[in-house]
PDB file of C-alpha atoms in Angstrom:
ATOM      1  CA  GLU A   1      -0.166  -0.046  -0.235  1.00  0.00           C
ATOM      2  CA  THR A   2       1.317   3.308  -0.682  1.00  0.00           C
ATOM      3  CA  GLY A   3       0.247   5.615   1.642  1.00  0.00           C
ATOM      4  CA  VAL A   4      -1.939   7.780  -1.132  1.00  0.00           C
ATOM      5  CA  THR A   5      -5.539   7.761  -0.359  1.00  0.00           C
ATOM      6  CA  GLN A   6      -8.469   9.435  -2.372  1.00  0.00           C
ATOM      7  CA  SER A   7     -11.951  10.316  -1.594  1.00  0.00           C
ATOM      8  CA  PRO A   8     -14.760   9.710  -2.687  1.00  0.00           C
ATOM      9  CA  THR A   9     -14.505   6.332  -4.079  1.00  0.00           C
ATOM     10  CA  HIS A  10     -17.282   6.240  -6.468  1.00  0.00           C
ATOM     11  CA  LEU A  11     -19.615   9.301  -7.283  1.00  0.00           C
ATOM     12  CA  ILE A  12     -22.474   9.485  -9.896  1.00  0.00           C
ATOM     13  CA  LYS A  13     -23.303  13.167 -11.362  1.00  0.00           C
ATOM     14  CA  THR A  14     -25.318  14.197 -14.192  1.00  0.00           C
ATOM     15  CA  ARG A  15     -24.350  16.274 -17.078  1.00  0.00           C
ATOM     16  CA  GLY A  16     -23.536  19.985 -16.356  1.00  0.00           C
ATOM     17  CA  GLN A  17     -22.873  19.301 -12.740  1.00  0.00           C
ATOM     18  CA  GLN A  18     -19.446  20.034 -11.008  1.00  0.00           C
ATOM     19  CA  VAL A  19     -17.496  17.654  -9.250  1.00  0.00           C
ATOM     20  CA  THR A  20     -14.583  17.743  -6.635  1.00  0.00           C
ATOM     21  CA  LEU A  21     -12.284  15.054  -5.974  1.00  0.00           C
ATOM     22  CA  ARG A  22      -9.631  14.913  -3.024  1.00  0.00           C
ATOM     23  CA  CYS A  23      -6.333  13.444  -2.395  1.00  0.00           C
ATOM     24  CA  SER A  24      -4.282  12.821   0.338  1.00  0.00           C
ATOM     25  CA  SER A  25      -0.156  12.551  -0.902  1.00  0.00           C
ATOM     26  CA  GLN A  26       2.334  10.062   0.770  1.00  0.00           C
ATOM     27  CA  SER A  27       4.258  11.606   3.435  1.00  0.00           C
ATOM     28  CA  GLY A  28       6.931  13.798   2.660  1.00  0.00           C
ATOM     29  CA  HIS A  29       5.882  13.682  -1.496  1.00  0.00           C
ATOM     30  CA  ASN A  30       5.700  17.243  -2.532  1.00  0.00           C
ATOM     31  CA  THR A  31       4.489  16.583  -6.258  1.00  0.00           C
ATOM     32  CA  VAL A  32       1.075  15.478  -7.168  1.00  0.00           C
ATOM     33  CA  SER A  33      -0.244  14.502 -10.192  1.00  0.00           C
ATOM     34  CA  TRP A  34      -3.844  13.627 -11.580  1.00  0.00           C
ATOM     35  CA  TYR A  35      -4.624  11.464 -14.464  1.00  0.00           C
ATOM     36  CA  GLN A  36      -7.817  10.272 -16.177  1.00  0.00           C
ATOM     37  CA  GLN A  37      -8.105   6.754 -17.075  1.00  0.00           C
ATOM     38  CA  ALA A  38     -10.989   5.744 -19.436  1.00  0.00           C
ATOM     39  CA  LEU A  39     -12.400   2.362 -19.612  1.00  0.00           C
ATOM     40  CA  GLY A  40      -9.766  -0.113 -21.609  1.00  0.00           C
ATOM     41  CA  GLN A  41      -7.325   2.765 -21.802  1.00  0.00           C
ATOM     42  CA  GLY A  42      -4.123   4.069 -19.900  1.00  0.00           C
ATOM     43  CA  PRO A  43      -3.993   6.595 -17.369  1.00  0.00           C
ATOM     44  CA  GLN A  44      -3.874   9.975 -19.204  1.00  0.00           C
ATOM     45  CA  PHE A  45      -2.122  13.109 -17.582  1.00  0.00           C
ATOM     46  CA  ILE A  46      -3.856  15.881 -16.659  1.00  0.00           C
ATOM     47  CA  PHE A  47      -1.996  18.167 -14.467  1.00  0.00           C
ATOM     48  CA  GLN A  48       0.782  18.219 -12.062  1.00  0.00           C
ATOM     49  CA  TYR A  49       1.264  20.359  -9.301  1.00  0.00           C
ATOM     50  CA  TYR A  50       4.346  21.232  -7.250  1.00  0.00           C
ATOM     51  CA  ARG A  51       4.728  23.412  -4.184  1.00  0.00           C
ATOM     52  CA  GLU A  52       0.975  24.452  -4.637  1.00  0.00           C
ATOM     53  CA  GLU A  53       1.844  25.614  -7.887  1.00  0.00           C
ATOM     54  CA  GLU A  54       0.520  24.047 -11.232  1.00  0.00           C
ATOM     55  CA  ASN A  55       3.808  23.096 -13.262  1.00  0.00           C
ATOM     56  CA  GLY A  56       2.056  20.974 -16.094  1.00  0.00           C
ATOM     57  CA  ARG A  57      -0.456  20.403 -17.905  1.00  0.00           C
ATOM     58  CA  GLY A  58      -2.161  17.738 -20.356  1.00  0.00           C
ATOM     59  CA  ASN A  59      -4.357  17.969 -23.187  1.00  0.00           C
ATOM     60  CA  PHE A  60      -7.557  18.698 -21.154  1.00  0.00           C
ATOM     61  CA  PRO A  61      -9.574  21.819 -21.351  1.00  0.00           C
ATOM     62  CA  PRO A  62      -9.789  24.722 -18.442  1.00  0.00           C
ATOM     63  CA  ARG A  63     -12.898  23.466 -16.901  1.00  0.00           C
ATOM     64  CA  PHE A  64     -10.190  20.846 -15.256  1.00  0.00           C
ATOM     65  CA  SER A  65      -9.023  22.597 -12.729  1.00  0.00           C
ATOM     66  CA  GLY A  66      -6.623  21.506  -9.349  1.00  0.00           C
ATOM     67  CA  LEU A  67      -5.248  22.947  -6.191  1.00  0.00           C
ATOM     68  CA  GLN A  68      -2.465  21.630  -4.056  1.00  0.00           C
ATOM     69  CA  PHE A  69      -2.528  22.579  -0.412  1.00  0.00           C
ATOM     70  CA  PRO A  70       0.424  23.259   1.925  1.00  0.00           C
ATOM     71  CA  ASN A  71       0.201  20.043   3.553  1.00  0.00           C
ATOM     72  CA  TYR A  72       0.870  18.664  -0.027  1.00  0.00           C
ATOM     73  CA  SER A  73      -3.277  17.249  -0.613  1.00  0.00           C
ATOM     74  CA  SER A  74      -4.604  17.909  -3.443  1.00  0.00           C
ATOM     75  CA  GLU A  75      -7.969  18.530  -5.306  1.00  0.00           C
ATOM     76  CA  LEU A  76      -9.656  18.044  -8.662  1.00  0.00           C
ATOM     77  CA  ASN A  77     -12.511  20.091  -9.726  1.00  0.00           C
ATOM     78  CA  VAL A  78     -13.948  19.275 -12.935  1.00  0.00           C
ATOM     79  CA  ASN A  79     -16.821  22.151 -14.323  1.00  0.00           C
ATOM     80  CA  ALA A  80     -19.745  21.733 -16.331  1.00  0.00           C
ATOM     81  CA  LEU A  81     -19.515  17.800 -16.664  1.00  0.00           C
ATOM     82  CA  GLU A  82     -19.869  16.013 -19.742  1.00  0.00           C
ATOM     83  CA  LEU A  83     -20.772  12.281 -20.429  1.00  0.00           C
ATOM     84  CA  ASP A  84     -16.967  11.629 -21.701  1.00  0.00           C
ATOM     85  CA  ASP A  85     -15.506  12.560 -18.039  1.00  0.00           C
ATOM     86  CA  SER A  86     -16.784   9.360 -16.643  1.00  0.00           C
ATOM     87  CA  ALA A  87     -13.713   7.289 -16.001  1.00  0.00           C
ATOM     88  CA  LEU A  88     -11.239   6.662 -13.163  1.00  0.00           C
ATOM     89  CA  TYR A  89      -9.543   9.577 -11.682  1.00  0.00           C
ATOM     90  CA  LEU A  90      -5.709   8.685 -10.294  1.00  0.00           C
ATOM     91  CA  CYS A  91      -3.807  11.007  -8.294  1.00  0.00           C
ATOM     92  CA  ALA A  92      -0.017  10.251  -7.656  1.00  0.00           C
ATOM     93  CA  SER A  93       2.330  11.507  -5.369  1.00  0.00           C
ATOM     94  CA  SER A  94       6.399  11.561  -5.863  1.00  0.00           C
ATOM     95  CA  LEU A  95       9.336  13.178  -4.680  1.00  0.00           C
ATOM     96  CA  THR A  96      10.768  15.386  -7.190  1.00  0.00           C
ATOM     97  CA  GLY A  97      12.692  12.894  -9.955  1.00  0.00           C
ATOM     98  CA  TYR A  98      11.379  10.095  -8.306  1.00  0.00           C
ATOM     99  CA  GLU A  99       8.608   7.522  -8.987  1.00  0.00           C
ATOM    100  CA  GLN A 100       5.057   8.229  -8.636  1.00  0.00           C
ATOM    101  CA  TYR A 101       3.007   6.172  -6.269  1.00  0.00           C
ATOM    102  CA  PHE A 102      -0.760   6.089  -7.061  1.00  0.00           C
ATOM    103  CA  GLY A 103      -3.810   6.122  -5.130  1.00  0.00           C
ATOM    104  CA  PRO A 104      -6.697   3.697  -5.481  1.00  0.00           C
ATOM    105  CA  GLY A 105      -8.888   6.327  -7.404  1.00  0.00           C
ATOM    106  CA  THR A 106     -11.979   7.960  -7.634  1.00  0.00           C
ATOM    107  CA  ARG A 107     -14.564   6.429 -10.122  1.00  0.00           C
ATOM    108  CA  LEU A 108     -16.571   8.998 -11.539  1.00  0.00           C
ATOM    109  CA  THR A 109     -20.125   8.190 -13.511  1.00  0.00           C
ATOM    110  CA  VAL A 110     -21.496  10.941 -15.357  1.00  0.00           C
ATOM    111  CA  THR A 111     -25.530  10.227 -16.589  1.00  0.00           C
TER     112      THR A 111
ATOM    113  CA  ALA B   1       4.484  14.302 -28.750  1.00  0.00           C
ATOM    114  CA  GLN B   2       5.851  11.550 -26.546  1.00  0.00           C
ATOM    115  CA  SER B   3       3.902   8.092 -27.214  1.00  0.00           C
ATOM    116  CA  VAL B   4       3.789   4.424 -25.701  1.00  0.00           C
ATOM    117  CA  SER B   5       2.865   1.404 -27.863  1.00  0.00           C
ATOM    118  CA  GLN B   6       2.058  -1.962 -26.230  1.00  0.00           C
ATOM    119  CA  HIS B   7       1.542  -4.200 -28.908  1.00  0.00           C
ATOM    120  CA  ASN B   8      -0.517  -7.089 -26.922  1.00  0.00           C
ATOM    121  CA  HIS B   9      -3.899  -6.046 -25.821  1.00  0.00           C
ATOM    122  CA  HIS B  10      -4.804  -9.280 -24.559  1.00  0.00           C
ATOM    123  CA  VAL B  11      -2.860 -11.970 -23.535  1.00  0.00           C
ATOM    124  CA  ILE B  12      -3.977 -15.498 -22.190  1.00  0.00           C
ATOM    125  CA  LEU B  13      -1.495 -18.111 -20.658  1.00  0.00           C
ATOM    126  CA  SER B  14      -1.402 -21.361 -18.786  1.00  0.00           C
ATOM    127  CA  GLU B  15       0.470 -21.478 -15.548  1.00  0.00           C
ATOM    128  CA  ALA B  16       4.505 -22.234 -15.735  1.00  0.00           C
ATOM    129  CA  ALA B  17       4.385 -20.522 -19.322  1.00  0.00           C
ATOM    130  CA  SER B  18       6.705 -17.846 -20.233  1.00  0.00           C
ATOM    131  CA  LEU B  19       5.874 -14.208 -20.343  1.00  0.00           C
ATOM    132  CA  GLU B  20       6.863 -11.309 -22.484  1.00  0.00           C
ATOM    133  CA  LEU B  21       4.863  -8.267 -23.020  1.00  0.00           C
ATOM    134  CA  GLY B  22       6.145  -5.576 -25.722  1.00  0.00           C
ATOM    135  CA  CYS B  23       6.645  -1.883 -24.898  1.00  0.00           C
ATOM    136  CA  ASN B  24       7.804   0.881 -27.714  1.00  0.00           C
ATOM    137  CA  TYR B  25       8.347   4.350 -27.216  1.00  0.00           C
ATOM    138  CA  SER B  26       8.860   7.481 -29.292  1.00  0.00           C
ATOM    139  CA  TYR B  27      10.795  10.219 -27.554  1.00  0.00           C
ATOM    140  CA  GLY B  28      14.032  11.445 -28.767  1.00  0.00           C
ATOM    141  CA  GLY B  29      15.672  12.826 -25.483  1.00  0.00           C
ATOM    142  CA  THR B  30      16.288  10.602 -22.455  1.00  0.00           C
ATOM    143  CA  VAL B  31      13.600   8.965 -20.652  1.00  0.00           C
ATOM    144  CA  ASN B  32      13.026   6.921 -17.358  1.00  0.00           C
ATOM    145  CA  LEU B  33      10.894   3.900 -17.833  1.00  0.00           C
ATOM    146  CA  PHE B  34       8.524   1.690 -15.765  1.00  0.00           C
ATOM    147  CA  TRP B  35       6.149  -0.921 -15.972  1.00  0.00           C
ATOM    148  CA  TYR B  36       3.201  -0.773 -13.609  1.00  0.00           C
ATOM    149  CA  VAL B  37       0.593  -3.664 -12.831  1.00  0.00           C
ATOM    150  CA  GLN B  38      -3.030  -3.148 -12.131  1.00  0.00           C
ATOM    151  CA  TYR B  39      -4.437  -6.278 -10.040  1.00  0.00           C
ATOM    152  CA  PRO B  40      -8.287  -6.550  -9.956  1.00  0.00           C
ATOM    153  CA  GLY B  41      -9.778  -4.236  -8.093  1.00  0.00           C
ATOM    154  CA  GLN B  42      -6.381  -2.952  -6.645  1.00  0.00           C
ATOM    155  CA  HIS B  43      -4.607   0.476  -7.584  1.00  0.00           C
ATOM    156  CA  LEU B  44      -1.741   0.765  -9.710  1.00  0.00           C
ATOM    157  CA  GLN B  45       1.528  -0.628  -8.502  1.00  0.00           C
ATOM    158  CA  LEU B  46       5.086   0.287  -9.443  1.00  0.00           C
ATOM    159  CA  LEU B  47       6.587  -3.244 -10.774  1.00  0.00           C
ATOM    160  CA  LEU B  48       9.989  -2.066 -12.272  1.00  0.00           C
ATOM    161  CA  LYS B  49      11.684   1.151 -13.351  1.00  0.00           C
ATOM    162  CA  TYR B  50      14.777   1.915 -15.338  1.00  0.00           C
ATOM    163  CA  PHE B  51      16.469   5.324 -14.726  1.00  0.00           C
ATOM    164  CA  SER B  52      19.849   4.510 -15.706  1.00  0.00           C
ATOM    165  CA  GLY B  53      23.064   1.756 -15.786  1.00  0.00           C
ATOM    166  CA  ASP B  54      22.250  -1.650 -16.442  1.00  0.00           C
ATOM    167  CA  PRO B  55      19.720  -2.086 -18.799  1.00  0.00           C
ATOM    168  CA  LEU B  56      18.166  -5.396 -17.209  1.00  0.00           C
ATOM    169  CA  VAL B  57      16.427  -4.480 -14.178  1.00  0.00           C
ATOM    170  CA  LYS B  58      14.400  -6.762 -11.859  1.00  0.00           C
ATOM    171  CA  GLY B  59      11.555  -5.942 -10.075  1.00  0.00           C
ATOM    172  CA  ILE B  60       8.899  -7.244  -7.753  1.00  0.00           C
ATOM    173  CA  LYS B  61       7.505 -11.107  -8.150  1.00  0.00           C
ATOM    174  CA  GLY B  62      10.063 -12.340 -10.213  1.00  0.00           C
ATOM    175  CA  PHE B  63       9.256  -9.659 -13.245  1.00  0.00           C
ATOM    176  CA  GLU B  64      12.388  -8.137 -15.366  1.00  0.00           C
ATOM    177  CA  ALA B  65      12.344  -5.785 -18.142  1.00  0.00           C
ATOM    178  CA  GLU B  66      14.955  -5.081 -20.647  1.00  0.00           C
ATOM    179  CA  PHE B  67      15.982  -1.480 -21.735  1.00  0.00           C
ATOM    180  CA  ILE B  68      17.175  -1.448 -25.384  1.00  0.00           C
ATOM    181  CA  LYS B  69      18.082   2.022 -26.469  1.00  0.00           C
ATOM    182  CA  SER B  70      18.655   1.391 -30.169  1.00  0.00           C
ATOM    183  CA  LYS B  71      14.920   0.131 -30.311  1.00  0.00           C
ATOM    184  CA  PHE B  72      12.941   2.552 -28.071  1.00  0.00           C
ATOM    185  CA  SER B  73      11.890  -0.763 -26.338  1.00  0.00           C
ATOM    186  CA  PHE B  74      11.583  -1.942 -22.636  1.00  0.00           C
ATOM    187  CA  ASN B  75      10.022  -5.086 -22.964  1.00  0.00           C
ATOM    188  CA  LEU B  76       8.472  -6.872 -19.504  1.00  0.00           C
ATOM    189  CA  ARG B  77       9.501 -10.650 -19.013  1.00  0.00           C
ATOM    190  CA  LYS B  78       8.761 -13.243 -16.527  1.00  0.00           C
ATOM    191  CA  PRO B  79      10.044 -17.300 -17.239  1.00  0.00           C
ATOM    192  CA  SER B  80       7.157 -18.549 -15.106  1.00  0.00           C
ATOM    193  CA  VAL B  81       3.547 -17.084 -14.600  1.00  0.00           C
ATOM    194  CA  GLN B  82       1.279 -17.752 -11.840  1.00  0.00           C
ATOM    195  CA  TRP B  83      -2.467 -17.458 -11.998  1.00  0.00           C
ATOM    196  CA  SER B  84      -2.114 -14.427  -9.451  1.00  0.00           C
ATOM    197  CA  ASP B  85      -0.680 -12.712 -12.132  1.00  0.00           C
ATOM    198  CA  THR B  86      -3.537 -12.004 -13.840  1.00  0.00           C
ATOM    199  CA  ALA B  87      -3.796  -8.251 -14.055  1.00  0.00           C
ATOM    200  CA  GLU B  88      -3.396  -5.459 -16.509  1.00  0.00           C
ATOM    201  CA  TYR B  89       0.145  -4.382 -17.244  1.00  0.00           C
ATOM    202  CA  PHE B  90       1.116  -0.859 -18.195  1.00  0.00           C
ATOM    203  CA  CYS B  91       4.297   0.486 -19.644  1.00  0.00           C
ATOM    204  CA  ALA B  92       5.186   4.265 -18.959  1.00  0.00           C
ATOM    205  CA  VAL B  93       7.981   6.634 -20.058  1.00  0.00           C
ATOM    206  CA  LYS B  94       8.891   9.897 -18.051  1.00  0.00           C
ATOM    207  CA  PRO B  95      10.683  12.195 -20.258  1.00  0.00           C
ATOM    208  CA  LEU B  96      13.785  13.605 -18.112  1.00  0.00           C
ATOM    209  CA  THR B  97      13.072  17.345 -18.984  1.00  0.00           C
ATOM    210  CA  GLY B  98      10.564  19.320 -18.135  1.00  0.00           C
ATOM    211  CA  PHE B  99       7.727  18.264 -15.471  1.00  0.00           C
ATOM    212  CA  GLN B 100       6.967  14.787 -14.389  1.00  0.00           C
ATOM    213  CA  LYS B 101       4.519  13.774 -16.698  1.00  0.00           C
ATOM    214  CA  LEU B 102       4.039   9.936 -17.181  1.00  0.00           C
ATOM    215  CA  VAL B 103       2.992   8.684 -20.466  1.00  0.00           C
ATOM    216  CA  PHE B 104       1.326   5.327 -20.486  1.00  0.00           C
ATOM    217  CA  GLY B 105       0.691   2.759 -22.874  1.00  0.00           C
ATOM    218  CA  THR B 106      -2.726   1.385 -23.260  1.00  0.00           C
ATOM    219  CA  GLY B 107      -2.064  -1.550 -21.473  1.00  0.00           C
ATOM    220  CA  THR B 108      -1.911  -5.226 -21.567  1.00  0.00           C
ATOM    221  CA  ARG B 109      -4.558  -7.213 -20.003  1.00  0.00           C
ATOM    222  CA  LEU B 110      -2.921 -10.712 -18.984  1.00  0.00           C
ATOM    223  CA  LEU B 111      -5.006 -13.701 -18.005  1.00  0.00           C
ATOM    224  CA  VAL B 112      -3.381 -16.813 -16.697  1.00  0.00           C
ATOM    225  CA  SER B 113      -5.169 -19.772 -16.301  1.00  0.00           C
ATOM    226  CA  PRO B 114      -4.481 -22.676 -13.666  1.00  0.00           C
TER     227      PRO B 114
END
């Protein structure tokens, strides 16, 4: 077990709503990354935070946003949910330059 | 843009058979390479990693992978699989320039029959 936790485990939302997913990093890790894993696909990078600032972003629209807090926990916010946002959302924490450790994910279903 | 290709989407083996899962990446610079495994109902776990040095790396549970720089490949191997190896396997690449973005392949679903 990695020590990275995510909440909630499952979530069902309707199209157009907003959602906030939470991640608690492994102790001592200063970098958090978020990924989207659609069914049958590999994880796709959304963005990364280092010391409370976004320092990298993948090919996701601005309605995907995030925060990192001083204790290195993090949030992923998605506005104006679309059906295609249904996926497993993964949080990964790391020390800069080292391997990433993944949490169990939040399964988001948009109806 | 970086990309990772995993050649086999589904693999079915009998216990004790040997395993080799292919992984090729496209990126011109220096990379770190990883194999992650996702057992049914569990989170992604690091199986092994290559940062530098000996291109043959050993991971957990008897897995190993060989980095062949000239072929941009990082194939995963195990001499004798067990039923408990049933899982989905992901190859991932992290360029050493820029931020710590992992680029994943689409995964290989392995089913080991007892």
